[in-house]
Amino acid sequence: MLALLMFAAVCCAAPAGNAISAYVALDTRAQEDGGIAEGGSAADIPPRMLTAYKKAAQQIRKYVPKCRGMRWPVLAGIAKVESNHAIGRNIADNGDIRPKIYGVLLNGSGAGGNTTAVPDTDGGKWDGTGNGERAVGPFQVLPSTWQSIGKDANGDRTADPHNADDAALGAAIYLCGGGRNLTQRTQLKAAILQYNHSSTYVANVLGWIDQYTSGASGPDLKNLSGKTRTVIEAALSQRGMPYSWGGGSAGGRSYGICCSPGGKSGASIKGFDCSGLTQYAYAKVGISLPRLAADQAGVGQRIPASRGPSALKPGDLVFYATAPGHDATIYHVGIYLSGGQMINAARPGTVVRLDAVNAMSAYAGGARLL
């Protein structure tokens, strides 16, 4: 019981799996958590990588004239799953990524999920080994695939899968195929399925694409007014702020405490956790919320989980629990926006951003305070 109370004291999303294919599992990957519940907005993409995605989306018609609907969120969705946008690497002004990103050696050993040996095709030019193939770069393409899609996008006369611009353009060419219309969901799914023949992978990438698309367009607040608009604008004003375990209050962002169930400390991070963000937003309209997410469920009109997320209105609190129906087990809270989205401070290592309500498991209903 003590452990449960400590977990509820400050809030964090429950871990979620990250679907990575055999061909793209990185031998250098060091992510504690993954999957759609991490959310997505341009704030979690290194600026130089975002530039590469946007540039590729603009260039694609030159190489695949019949392609329609290539947008930077499509490329960002792929790169998020494949390499987490090369975060942790140095990305030079010209787009070169160092250290280079290599996948597991595809020798059929089972490491990283690979069970079929793939013979070497590049003599180690791109993947650093002549003993077989391994996927390369932020988009994790095989050297044999790179031979047909690789283009020089940054003007240095070399098509290099370890260069952000070249890699993004190559991925765009591959996804466009002979001229897909990616504005059609079925064709977008087919393009992603071509990239990795896994329905789980497709669902994961589509989730990221949708979140990046939402983040790029921004929420529509024209139908909101009064206190609801004030609360939502306050929460949205903190988009991009880092998650800090135990951080944030009615007065704004603050340094957090140590430590989350995963061992992450917020003591050196000035930002918000989930309940700190809700306290801040509602303080703007004179509503004082308790510090614990579970206690916040006792404020206002409770909306039971049995009514489903469709019962939520803008400004409502959104809860998640280890045992939905038992409010003492609530571990997370967000602020409902509209269209199935919430403003969310999800977990250590992420930022305040928009998430789908169903991106997190164990929905426990909401609370209406306005």
mmCIF file of C-alpha atoms in Angstrom, residues 10-327:
data_model
loop_
_atom_site.group_PDB
_atom_site.id
_atom_site.type_symbol
_atom_site.label_atom_id
_atom_site.label_comp_id
_atom_site.label_asym_id
_atom_site.label_seq_id
_atom_site.Cartn_x
_atom_site.Cartn_y
_atom_site.Cartn_z
ATOM 1 C CA VAL A 10 3.162 12.499 -8.364
ATOM 2 C CA CYS A 11 1.997 11.163 -11.666
ATOM 3 C CA CYS A 12 3.534 9.427 -14.593
ATOM 4 C CA ALA A 13 2.233 7.357 -17.494
ATOM 5 C CA ALA A 14 2.464 3.587 -17.247
ATOM 6 C CA PRO A 15 5.107 2.023 -19.490
ATOM 7 C CA ALA A 16 4.124 1.068 -23.033
ATOM 8 C CA GLY A 17 5.774 -1.199 -25.573
ATOM 9 C CA ASN A 18 7.564 0.086 -28.634
ATOM 10 C CA ALA A 19 7.191 -2.027 -31.784
ATOM 11 C CA ILE A 20 10.544 -2.160 -33.582
ATOM 12 C CA SER A 21 11.066 -4.574 -36.462
ATOM 13 C CA ALA A 22 13.879 -7.087 -36.798
ATOM 14 C CA TYR A 23 15.401 -4.998 -39.520
ATOM 15 C CA VAL A 24 15.486 -1.817 -37.507
ATOM 16 C CA ALA A 25 16.316 -2.870 -33.938
ATOM 17 C CA LEU A 26 19.270 -0.722 -32.922
ATOM 18 C CA ASP A 27 22.241 -2.171 -31.136
ATOM 19 C CA THR A 28 22.772 1.289 -29.645
ATOM 20 C CA ARG A 29 19.186 1.871 -28.459
ATOM 21 C CA ALA A 30 18.900 2.957 -24.835
ATOM 22 C CA GLN A 31 15.306 4.019 -24.301
ATOM 23 C CA GLU A 32 13.615 3.230 -21.014
ATOM 24 C CA ASP A 33 10.145 3.597 -22.442
ATOM 25 C CA GLY A 34 8.574 3.790 -25.870
ATOM 26 C CA GLY A 35 5.397 3.567 -27.869
ATOM 27 C CA ILE A 36 2.543 5.829 -28.637
ATOM 28 C CA ALA A 37 1.960 6.907 -25.056
ATOM 29 C CA GLU A 38 5.074 9.078 -25.237
ATOM 30 C CA GLY A 39 3.132 11.494 -27.392
ATOM 31 C CA GLY A 40 4.458 13.699 -30.119
ATOM 32 C CA SER A 41 4.808 17.273 -31.235
ATOM 33 C CA ALA A 42 7.550 19.076 -33.067
ATOM 34 C CA ALA A 43 8.972 19.829 -29.619
ATOM 35 C CA ASP A 44 10.430 16.322 -29.311
ATOM 36 C CA ILE A 45 12.263 16.448 -32.673
ATOM 37 C CA PRO A 46 15.795 17.909 -32.897
ATOM 38 C CA PRO A 47 15.519 21.079 -35.027
ATOM 39 C CA ARG A 48 18.009 19.838 -37.629
ATOM 40 C CA MET A 49 16.048 16.602 -38.101
ATOM 41 C CA LEU A 50 12.775 18.514 -38.424
ATOM 42 C CA THR A 51 14.410 20.656 -41.107
ATOM 43 C CA ALA A 52 15.394 17.496 -42.984
ATOM 44 C CA TYR A 53 11.845 16.104 -42.850
ATOM 45 C CA LYS A 54 10.330 19.345 -44.133
ATOM 46 C CA LYS A 55 12.939 19.648 -46.869
ATOM 47 C CA ALA A 56 12.303 16.110 -48.095
ATOM 48 C CA ALA A 57 8.549 16.694 -48.213
ATOM 49 C CA GLN A 58 9.187 19.727 -50.408
ATOM 50 C CA GLN A 59 11.640 17.929 -52.712
ATOM 51 C CA ILE A 60 9.716 14.705 -53.289
ATOM 52 C CA ARG A 61 7.757 15.847 -56.352
ATOM 53 C CA LYS A 62 11.046 16.328 -58.194
ATOM 54 C CA TYR A 63 11.859 12.637 -57.769
ATOM 55 C CA VAL A 64 8.369 11.070 -57.680
ATOM 56 C CA PRO A 65 6.142 13.515 -59.627
ATOM 57 C CA LYS A 66 2.977 11.471 -59.132
ATOM 58 C CA CYS A 67 3.326 11.245 -55.346
ATOM 59 C CA ARG A 68 0.635 13.048 -53.370
ATOM 60 C CA GLY A 69 0.326 13.774 -49.681
ATOM 61 C CA MET A 70 3.927 13.485 -48.538
ATOM 62 C CA ARG A 71 4.169 15.617 -45.395
ATOM 63 C CA TRP A 72 6.850 16.002 -42.758
ATOM 64 C CA PRO A 73 4.719 14.249 -40.065
ATOM 65 C CA VAL A 74 4.765 11.092 -42.244
ATOM 66 C CA LEU A 75 8.560 11.061 -42.224
ATOM 67 C CA ALA A 76 8.659 12.023 -38.549
ATOM 68 C CA GLY A 77 6.401 9.086 -37.678
ATOM 69 C CA ILE A 78 8.786 6.633 -39.358
ATOM 70 C CA ALA A 79 11.930 8.195 -37.891
ATOM 71 C CA LYS A 80 10.454 8.327 -34.385
ATOM 72 C CA VAL A 81 9.965 4.569 -34.351
ATOM 73 C CA GLU A 82 13.167 3.718 -36.206
ATOM 74 C CA SER A 83 15.713 5.860 -34.360
ATOM 75 C CA ASN A 84 13.892 8.296 -32.053
ATOM 76 C CA HIS A 85 14.929 11.077 -34.437
ATOM 77 C CA ALA A 86 18.628 10.298 -33.890
ATOM 78 C CA ILE A 87 18.365 11.862 -30.442
ATOM 79 C CA GLY A 88 21.671 11.482 -28.600
ATOM 80 C CA ARG A 89 23.728 11.838 -31.767
ATOM 81 C CA ASN A 90 25.466 14.927 -33.056
ATOM 82 C CA ILE A 91 23.718 16.313 -36.128
ATOM 83 C CA ALA A 92 26.016 18.669 -38.046
ATOM 84 C CA ASP A 93 24.832 21.721 -39.949
ATOM 85 C CA ASN A 94 25.171 19.766 -43.204
ATOM 86 C CA GLY A 95 23.017 16.964 -41.779
ATOM 87 C CA ASP A 96 25.731 14.377 -41.102
ATOM 88 C CA ILE A 97 24.871 12.226 -38.073
ATOM 89 C CA ARG A 98 27.617 10.978 -35.781
ATOM 90 C CA PRO A 99 28.077 8.484 -34.357
ATOM 91 C CA LYS A 100 26.419 6.618 -37.183
ATOM 92 C CA ILE A 101 23.288 4.616 -36.458
ATOM 93 C CA TYR A 102 23.517 0.889 -37.155
ATOM 94 C CA GLY A 103 20.928 -1.829 -36.705
ATOM 95 C CA VAL A 104 21.699 -5.360 -35.599
ATOM 96 C CA LEU A 105 23.666 -7.618 -37.938
ATOM 97 C CA LEU A 106 21.114 -9.611 -39.898
ATOM 98 C CA ASN A 107 22.714 -13.012 -39.613
ATOM 99 C CA GLY A 108 19.701 -15.036 -38.509
ATOM 100 C CA SER A 109 20.935 -15.232 -34.919
ATOM 101 C CA GLY A 110 17.701 -13.927 -33.453
ATOM 102 C CA ALA A 111 19.339 -10.801 -32.019
ATOM 103 C CA GLY A 112 16.943 -7.903 -32.352
ATOM 104 C CA GLY A 113 14.325 -10.293 -33.691
ATOM 105 C CA ASN A 114 16.079 -11.196 -36.956
ATOM 106 C CA THR A 115 15.793 -14.837 -37.994
ATOM 107 C CA THR A 116 16.835 -14.671 -41.654
ATOM 108 C CA ALA A 117 20.415 -14.049 -42.719
ATOM 109 C CA VAL A 118 20.815 -11.245 -45.272
ATOM 110 C CA PRO A 119 24.025 -11.368 -47.386
ATOM 111 C CA ASP A 120 26.243 -8.316 -47.669
ATOM 112 C CA THR A 121 25.620 -6.025 -50.663
ATOM 113 C CA ASP A 122 27.779 -2.970 -50.001
ATOM 114 C CA GLY A 123 31.102 -4.388 -48.823
ATOM 115 C CA GLY A 124 30.611 -2.513 -45.570
ATOM 116 C CA LYS A 125 30.471 0.916 -47.239
ATOM 117 C CA TRP A 126 27.350 2.006 -45.380
ATOM 118 C CA ASP A 127 26.839 -0.563 -42.641
ATOM 119 C CA GLY A 128 30.467 -0.916 -41.556
ATOM 120 C CA THR A 129 30.709 -4.665 -42.095
ATOM 121 C CA GLY A 130 31.276 -7.042 -44.991
ATOM 122 C CA ASN A 131 29.970 -10.002 -42.989
ATOM 123 C CA GLY A 132 26.314 -9.353 -43.723
ATOM 124 C CA GLU A 133 23.747 -6.567 -43.844
ATOM 125 C CA ARG A 134 22.434 -4.258 -41.177
ATOM 126 C CA ALA A 135 20.046 -1.335 -41.417
ATOM 127 C CA VAL A 136 21.593 2.118 -41.365
ATOM 128 C CA GLY A 137 20.833 5.727 -40.577
ATOM 129 C CA PRO A 138 17.925 7.455 -38.829
ATOM 130 C CA PHE A 139 15.420 5.750 -41.147
ATOM 131 C CA GLN A 140 17.055 2.327 -40.801
ATOM 132 C CA VAL A 141 17.212 1.247 -44.452
ATOM 133 C CA LEU A 142 19.219 -1.694 -45.755
ATOM 134 C CA PRO A 143 22.200 -0.863 -47.990
ATOM 135 C CA SER A 144 20.556 -2.878 -50.787
ATOM 136 C CA THR A 145 17.454 -0.654 -50.536
ATOM 137 C CA TRP A 146 19.572 2.479 -50.368
ATOM 138 C CA GLN A 147 21.055 1.635 -53.771
ATOM 139 C CA SER A 148 17.674 2.308 -55.383
ATOM 140 C CA ILE A 149 16.341 5.193 -53.259
ATOM 141 C CA GLY A 150 19.456 7.075 -52.156
ATOM 142 C CA LYS A 151 19.696 10.669 -53.408
ATOM 143 C CA ASP A 152 21.894 13.655 -52.575
ATOM 144 C CA ALA A 153 19.592 16.110 -50.816
ATOM 145 C CA ASN A 154 22.138 18.439 -49.206
ATOM 146 C CA GLY A 155 24.261 19.233 -52.266
ATOM 147 C CA ASP A 156 27.516 17.546 -51.259
ATOM 148 C CA ARG A 157 27.353 15.149 -54.247
ATOM 149 C CA THR A 158 27.068 12.082 -52.002
ATOM 150 C CA ALA A 159 23.894 10.154 -51.248
ATOM 151 C CA ASP A 160 24.579 9.111 -47.664
ATOM 152 C CA PRO A 161 22.029 7.266 -45.473
ATOM 153 C CA HIS A 162 23.870 8.659 -42.428
ATOM 154 C CA ASN A 163 22.989 12.209 -43.498
ATOM 155 C CA ALA A 164 19.671 13.591 -42.239
ATOM 156 C CA ASP A 165 18.707 15.303 -45.504
ATOM 157 C CA ASP A 166 19.664 12.380 -47.726
ATOM 158 C CA ALA A 167 18.049 9.813 -45.436
ATOM 159 C CA ALA A 168 14.760 11.739 -45.192
ATOM 160 C CA LEU A 169 14.538 12.162 -48.955
ATOM 161 C CA GLY A 170 15.347 8.493 -49.513
ATOM 162 C CA ALA A 171 12.598 7.474 -47.081
ATOM 163 C CA ALA A 172 10.145 9.795 -48.835
ATOM 164 C CA ILE A 173 10.981 8.237 -52.201
ATOM 165 C CA TYR A 174 10.545 4.749 -50.796
ATOM 166 C CA LEU A 175 7.193 5.555 -49.154
ATOM 167 C CA CYS A 176 5.886 7.238 -52.294
ATOM 168 C CA GLY A 177 6.655 4.160 -54.389
ATOM 169 C CA GLY A 178 5.580 4.686 -57.993
ATOM 170 C CA GLY A 179 3.292 7.547 -57.025
ATOM 171 C CA ARG A 180 1.079 6.832 -54.035
ATOM 172 C CA ASN A 181 -1.573 9.219 -52.791
ATOM 173 C CA LEU A 182 -0.700 9.359 -49.115
ATOM 174 C CA THR A 183 -3.714 11.534 -48.340
ATOM 175 C CA GLN A 184 -5.701 8.299 -48.609
ATOM 176 C CA ARG A 185 -5.417 6.331 -45.388
ATOM 177 C CA THR A 186 -5.342 2.968 -47.172
ATOM 178 C CA GLN A 187 -2.409 4.029 -49.331
ATOM 179 C CA LEU A 188 -0.579 5.523 -46.376
ATOM 180 C CA LYS A 189 -0.985 2.229 -44.523
ATOM 181 C CA ALA A 190 0.269 0.356 -47.589
ATOM 182 C CA ALA A 191 3.359 2.573 -47.728
ATOM 183 C CA ILE A 192 4.178 1.958 -44.067
ATOM 184 C CA LEU A 193 3.483 -1.752 -44.441
ATOM 185 C CA GLN A 194 5.997 -1.810 -47.298
ATOM 186 C CA TYR A 195 8.511 -0.251 -44.939
ATOM 187 C CA ASN A 196 7.880 -2.926 -42.324
ATOM 188 C CA HIS A 197 5.465 -5.802 -42.836
ATOM 189 C CA SER A 198 3.906 -5.678 -39.372
ATOM 190 C CA SER A 199 0.419 -4.496 -38.440
ATOM 191 C CA THR A 200 1.701 -3.484 -34.998
ATOM 192 C CA TYR A 201 4.410 -1.385 -36.609
ATOM 193 C CA VAL A 202 1.885 0.265 -38.934
ATOM 194 C CA ALA A 203 -0.400 1.159 -36.036
ATOM 195 C CA ASN A 204 2.519 2.582 -34.059
ATOM 196 C CA VAL A 205 3.761 4.756 -36.922
ATOM 197 C CA LEU A 206 0.254 5.958 -37.785
ATOM 198 C CA GLY A 207 -0.229 7.004 -34.169
ATOM 199 C CA TRP A 208 2.904 9.127 -34.331
ATOM 200 C CA ILE A 209 1.923 10.611 -37.698
ATOM 201 C CA ASP A 210 -1.451 11.622 -36.310
ATOM 202 C CA GLN A 211 0.117 13.196 -33.240
ATOM 203 C CA TYR A 212 2.705 15.131 -35.230
ATOM 204 C CA THR A 213 -0.010 16.264 -37.633
ATOM 205 C CA SER A 214 -2.091 17.525 -34.745
ATOM 206 C CA GLY A 215 0.890 19.279 -33.222
ATOM 207 C CA ALA A 216 1.711 20.944 -36.541
ATOM 208 C CA SER A 217 -1.776 22.276 -37.171
ATOM 209 C CA GLY A 218 -2.458 23.366 -33.615
ATOM 210 C CA PRO A 219 -5.788 23.102 -31.800
ATOM 211 C CA ASP A 220 -8.877 25.050 -32.807
ATOM 212 C CA LEU A 221 -10.057 27.163 -29.876
ATOM 213 C CA LYS A 222 -12.550 29.361 -31.724
ATOM 214 C CA ASN A 223 -15.572 27.677 -30.139
ATOM 215 C CA LEU A 224 -14.229 28.001 -26.600
ATOM 216 C CA SER A 225 -14.836 30.931 -24.315
ATOM 217 C CA GLY A 226 -14.738 32.038 -20.709
ATOM 218 C CA LYS A 227 -13.038 29.938 -18.056
ATOM 219 C CA THR A 228 -12.755 26.874 -20.296
ATOM 220 C CA ARG A 229 -10.695 28.786 -22.817
ATOM 221 C CA THR A 230 -8.540 30.285 -20.054
ATOM 222 C CA VAL A 231 -7.742 26.840 -18.611
ATOM 223 C CA ILE A 232 -6.915 25.312 -21.979
ATOM 224 C CA GLU A 233 -4.827 28.274 -23.132
ATOM 225 C CA ALA A 234 -2.877 28.114 -19.871
ATOM 226 C CA ALA A 235 -2.148 24.418 -20.358
ATOM 227 C CA LEU A 236 -1.281 24.866 -24.047
ATOM 228 C CA SER A 237 1.102 27.690 -23.168
ATOM 229 C CA GLN A 238 3.317 25.079 -21.502
ATOM 230 C CA ARG A 239 3.657 22.833 -24.566
ATOM 231 C CA GLY A 240 7.262 21.842 -24.981
ATOM 232 C CA MET A 241 8.054 22.244 -21.284
ATOM 233 C CA PRO A 242 9.902 19.182 -19.930
ATOM 234 C CA TYR A 243 8.274 16.601 -17.728
ATOM 235 C CA SER A 244 9.615 16.820 -14.185
ATOM 236 C CA TRP A 245 8.688 14.141 -11.662
ATOM 237 C CA GLY A 246 6.988 16.090 -8.848
ATOM 238 C CA GLY A 247 7.391 19.385 -10.709
ATOM 239 C CA GLY A 248 4.930 22.205 -11.210
ATOM 240 C CA SER A 249 2.233 23.806 -9.095
ATOM 241 C CA ALA A 250 -0.424 26.479 -9.232
ATOM 242 C CA GLY A 251 2.385 29.006 -9.468
ATOM 243 C CA GLY A 252 3.954 27.478 -12.583
ATOM 244 C CA ARG A 253 6.760 25.116 -13.444
ATOM 245 C CA SER A 254 9.268 24.133 -10.793
ATOM 246 C CA TYR A 255 12.018 21.660 -10.013
ATOM 247 C CA GLY A 256 10.751 18.220 -9.122
ATOM 248 C CA ILE A 257 11.849 15.488 -6.753
ATOM 249 C CA CYS A 258 13.408 12.032 -6.803
ATOM 250 C CA CYS A 259 12.355 9.530 -7.945
ATOM 251 C CA SER A 260 9.797 7.981 -10.310
ATOM 252 C CA PRO A 261 9.046 4.230 -10.191
ATOM 253 C CA GLY A 262 11.503 3.937 -13.082
ATOM 254 C CA GLY A 263 14.193 5.731 -11.093
ATOM 255 C CA LYS A 264 13.943 9.077 -12.909
ATOM 256 C CA SER A 265 14.614 12.176 -10.824
ATOM 257 C CA GLY A 266 12.981 15.517 -11.461
ATOM 258 C CA ALA A 267 15.225 17.328 -9.016
ATOM 259 C CA SER A 268 17.306 18.959 -11.766
ATOM 260 C CA ILE A 269 14.423 19.479 -14.226
ATOM 261 C CA LYS A 270 12.242 22.573 -14.119
ATOM 262 C CA GLY A 271 8.881 21.647 -15.565
ATOM 263 C CA PHE A 272 5.622 19.841 -14.804
ATOM 264 C CA ASP A 273 4.316 16.431 -14.001
ATOM 265 C CA CYS A 274 0.687 15.653 -14.834
ATOM 266 C CA SER A 275 -0.992 16.922 -11.676
ATOM 267 C CA GLY A 276 1.324 19.924 -11.479
ATOM 268 C CA LEU A 277 0.147 20.962 -14.945
ATOM 269 C CA THR A 278 -3.525 20.644 -14.047
ATOM 270 C CA GLN A 279 -2.973 22.631 -10.850
ATOM 271 C CA TYR A 280 -1.347 25.421 -12.861
ATOM 272 C CA ALA A 281 -4.033 25.590 -15.538
ATOM 273 C CA TYR A 282 -6.970 25.625 -13.142
ATOM 274 C CA ALA A 283 -5.347 28.169 -10.857
ATOM 275 C CA LYS A 284 -5.769 30.626 -13.739
ATOM 276 C CA VAL A 285 -9.529 30.580 -13.113
ATOM 277 C CA GLY A 286 -9.302 30.543 -9.340
ATOM 278 C CA ILE A 287 -9.770 26.796 -8.836
ATOM 279 C CA SER A 288 -7.380 25.190 -6.366
ATOM 280 C CA LEU A 289 -6.699 21.507 -7.033
ATOM 281 C CA PRO A 290 -5.110 18.970 -4.666
ATOM 282 C CA ARG A 291 -1.582 17.856 -5.557
ATOM 283 C CA LEU A 292 -2.404 14.182 -6.106
ATOM 284 C CA ALA A 293 -4.027 13.028 -9.335
ATOM 285 C CA ALA A 294 -6.213 10.609 -7.350
ATOM 286 C CA ASP A 295 -7.444 13.428 -5.117
ATOM 287 C CA GLN A 296 -8.228 15.633 -8.099
ATOM 288 C CA ALA A 297 -10.822 13.043 -9.131
ATOM 289 C CA GLY A 298 -12.839 14.092 -6.091
ATOM 290 C CA VAL A 299 -13.230 17.673 -7.284
ATOM 291 C CA GLY A 300 -16.195 18.706 -9.424
ATOM 292 C CA GLN A 301 -18.651 16.413 -11.238
ATOM 293 C CA ARG A 302 -17.215 12.928 -11.679
ATOM 294 C CA ILE A 303 -17.622 11.419 -15.175
ATOM 295 C CA PRO A 304 -17.521 7.625 -14.893
ATOM 296 C CA ALA A 305 -15.352 5.601 -17.252
ATOM 297 C CA SER A 306 -18.422 3.620 -18.311
ATOM 298 C CA ARG A 307 -19.659 6.628 -20.308
ATOM 299 C CA GLY A 308 -16.535 6.532 -22.432
ATOM 300 C CA PRO A 309 -14.288 9.390 -23.611
ATOM 301 C CA SER A 310 -17.099 10.734 -25.819
ATOM 302 C CA ALA A 311 -18.714 12.110 -22.640
ATOM 303 C CA LEU A 312 -15.780 14.469 -22.088
ATOM 304 C CA LYS A 313 -15.992 18.179 -22.836
ATOM 305 C CA PRO A 314 -13.156 20.709 -23.299
ATOM 306 C CA GLY A 315 -11.499 21.488 -19.993
ATOM 307 C CA ASP A 316 -12.499 18.254 -18.255
ATOM 308 C CA LEU A 317 -9.861 16.370 -16.309
ATOM 309 C CA VAL A 318 -9.022 12.953 -17.785
ATOM 310 C CA PHE A 319 -7.933 10.134 -15.459
ATOM 311 C CA TYR A 320 -6.095 6.814 -15.753
ATOM 312 C CA ALA A 321 -5.919 4.183 -13.027
ATOM 313 C CA THR A 322 -4.289 0.859 -12.347
ATOM 314 C CA ALA A 323 -7.761 -0.390 -11.417
ATOM 315 C CA PRO A 324 -10.410 1.739 -13.187
ATOM 316 C CA GLY A 325 -13.427 2.141 -10.929
ATOM 317 C CA HIS A 326 -11.229 2.533 -7.854
ATOM 318 C CA ASP A 327 -10.193 6.181 -7.669
#
